[in-house]
PDB file of C-alpha atoms in Angstrom:
ATOM      1  CA  MET D 141      40.094  31.513  26.494  1.00 64.00           C
ATOM      2  CA  ALA D 142      37.773  28.442  26.300  1.00 69.00           C
ATOM      3  CA  THR D 143      34.100  28.852  25.425  1.00 71.00           C
ATOM      4  CA  GLN D 144      31.657  28.016  28.185  1.00 73.00           C
ATOM      5  CA  VAL D 145      28.413  26.207  27.427  1.00 68.00           C
ATOM      6  CA  THR D 146      25.759  27.074  29.974  1.00 72.00           C
ATOM      7  CA  GLY D 147      22.618  25.538  28.455  1.00 65.00           C
ATOM      8  CA  PRO D 148      21.597  22.090  27.295  1.00 65.00           C
ATOM      9  CA  THR D 149      24.071  20.640  24.827  1.00 64.00           C
ATOM     10  CA  GLY D 150      21.500  18.687  22.841  1.00 65.00           C
ATOM     11  CA  ARG D 151      22.711  15.353  24.134  1.00 68.00           C
ATOM     12  CA  ARG D 152      20.405  13.517  26.501  1.00 64.00           C
ATOM     13  CA  PRO D 153      21.611  11.140  29.182  1.00 63.00           C
ATOM     14  CA  ALA D 154      21.659   7.446  28.280  1.00 62.00           C
ATOM     15  CA  SER D 155      18.609   6.749  30.455  1.00 62.00           C
ATOM     16  CA  ALA D 156      16.526   9.322  28.553  1.00 62.00           C
ATOM     17  CA  ARG D 157      17.425   8.107  25.059  1.00 63.00           C
ATOM     18  CA  ARG D 158      14.801   6.138  23.212  1.00 67.00           C
ATOM     19  CA  ARG D 159      15.714   2.521  22.710  1.00 72.00           C
ATOM     20  CA  ALA D 160      15.277   0.985  19.273  1.00 71.00           C
ATOM     21  CA  ALA D 161      12.269  -1.293  18.970  1.00 72.00           C
ATOM     22  CA  PRO D 162      13.162  -4.960  18.610  1.00 78.00           C
ATOM     23  CA  THR D 163      12.800  -6.338  15.122  1.00 81.00           C
ATOM     24  CA  ARG D 164       9.825  -8.538  14.360  1.00 78.00           C
ATOM     25  CA  HIS D 165      10.333 -12.142  13.300  1.00 86.00           C
ATOM     26  CA  PRO D 166       9.309 -12.743   9.652  1.00 87.00           C
ATOM     27  CA  VAL D 167       6.843 -15.464  10.660  1.00 91.00           C
ATOM     28  CA  VAL D 168       5.042 -13.022  12.950  1.00 89.00           C
ATOM     29  CA  ALA D 169       4.871 -10.461  10.162  1.00 87.00           C
ATOM     30  CA  LEU D 170       3.485 -13.126   7.823  1.00 87.00           C
ATOM     31  CA  ALA D 171       0.883 -14.173  10.400  1.00 91.00           C
ATOM     32  CA  MET D 172      -0.264 -10.563  10.642  1.00 90.00           C
ATOM     33  CA  ALA D 173      -0.391  -9.870   6.893  1.00 90.00           C
ATOM     34  CA  LEU D 174      -1.733 -13.173   5.587  1.00 89.00           C
ATOM     35  CA  PRO D 175      -5.321 -12.920   6.923  1.00 91.00           C
ATOM     36  CA  CYS D 176      -5.669  -9.448   5.433  1.00 89.00           C
ATOM     37  CA  ALA D 177      -4.286 -10.622   2.094  1.00 85.00           C
ATOM     38  CA  VAL D 178      -6.668 -13.589   2.007  1.00 86.00           C
ATOM     39  CA  LEU D 179      -9.615 -11.329   2.776  1.00 89.00           C
ATOM     40  CA  LEU D 180      -8.675  -8.934  -0.028  1.00 85.00           C
ATOM     41  CA  VAL D 181      -8.240 -11.803  -2.494  1.00 83.00           C
ATOM     42  CA  MET D 182     -11.675 -13.165  -1.602  1.00 84.00           C
ATOM     43  CA  LEU D 183     -13.383  -9.762  -1.768  1.00 87.00           C
ATOM     44  CA  PHE D 184     -11.917  -8.586  -5.053  1.00 84.00           C
ATOM     45  CA  GLY D 185     -11.513 -11.833  -6.971  1.00 79.00           C
ATOM     46  CA  GLY D 186      -7.749 -11.712  -6.917  1.00 79.00           C
ATOM     47  CA  TRP D 187      -7.386 -15.484  -7.167  1.00 80.00           C
ATOM     48  CA  GLU D 188      -8.423 -15.554 -10.827  1.00 84.00           C
ATOM     49  CA  GLN D 189      -6.167 -12.611 -11.629  1.00 83.00           C
ATOM     50  CA  MET D 190      -3.222 -14.289  -9.901  1.00 79.00           C
ATOM     51  CA  ALA D 191      -3.837 -17.510 -11.840  1.00 84.00           C
ATOM     52  CA  THR D 192      -4.025 -15.561 -15.111  1.00 89.00           C
ATOM     53  CA  GLN D 193      -0.761 -13.758 -14.361  1.00 88.00           C
ATOM     54  CA  ALA D 194       0.963 -17.012 -13.374  1.00 87.00           C
ATOM     55  CA  GLN D 195      -0.176 -18.611 -16.649  1.00 93.00           C
ATOM     56  CA  ALA D 196       1.111 -15.633 -18.646  1.00 94.00           C
ATOM     57  CA  VAL D 197       4.514 -15.837 -16.933  1.00 93.00           C
ATOM     58  CA  ALA D 198       4.662 -19.596 -17.520  1.00 92.00           C
ATOM     59  CA  ASP D 199       3.888 -19.040 -21.220  1.00 93.00           C
ATOM     60  CA  LEU D 200       6.662 -16.445 -21.483  1.00 93.00           C
ATOM     61  CA  ILE D 201       9.152 -18.819 -19.865  1.00 91.00           C
ATOM     62  CA  GLY D 202       8.034 -21.576 -22.202  1.00 86.00           C
ATOM     63  CA  HIS D 203       6.624 -24.147 -19.824  1.00 64.00           C
TER      64      HIS D 203
END
């Protein structure tokens, strides 16, 4: 004899399912992150550190 299921089966109707959020364009993500990054660089003196690291990498490459 077949088993009867009398309660919810765990599957919701298509109208009740949550739709996936649309992906964000990379330019929008950059526009959101860039002001924060600039502020952090200005507050903590990251510009000098970045220049030092870039110089060290350039020396390792041999340029």
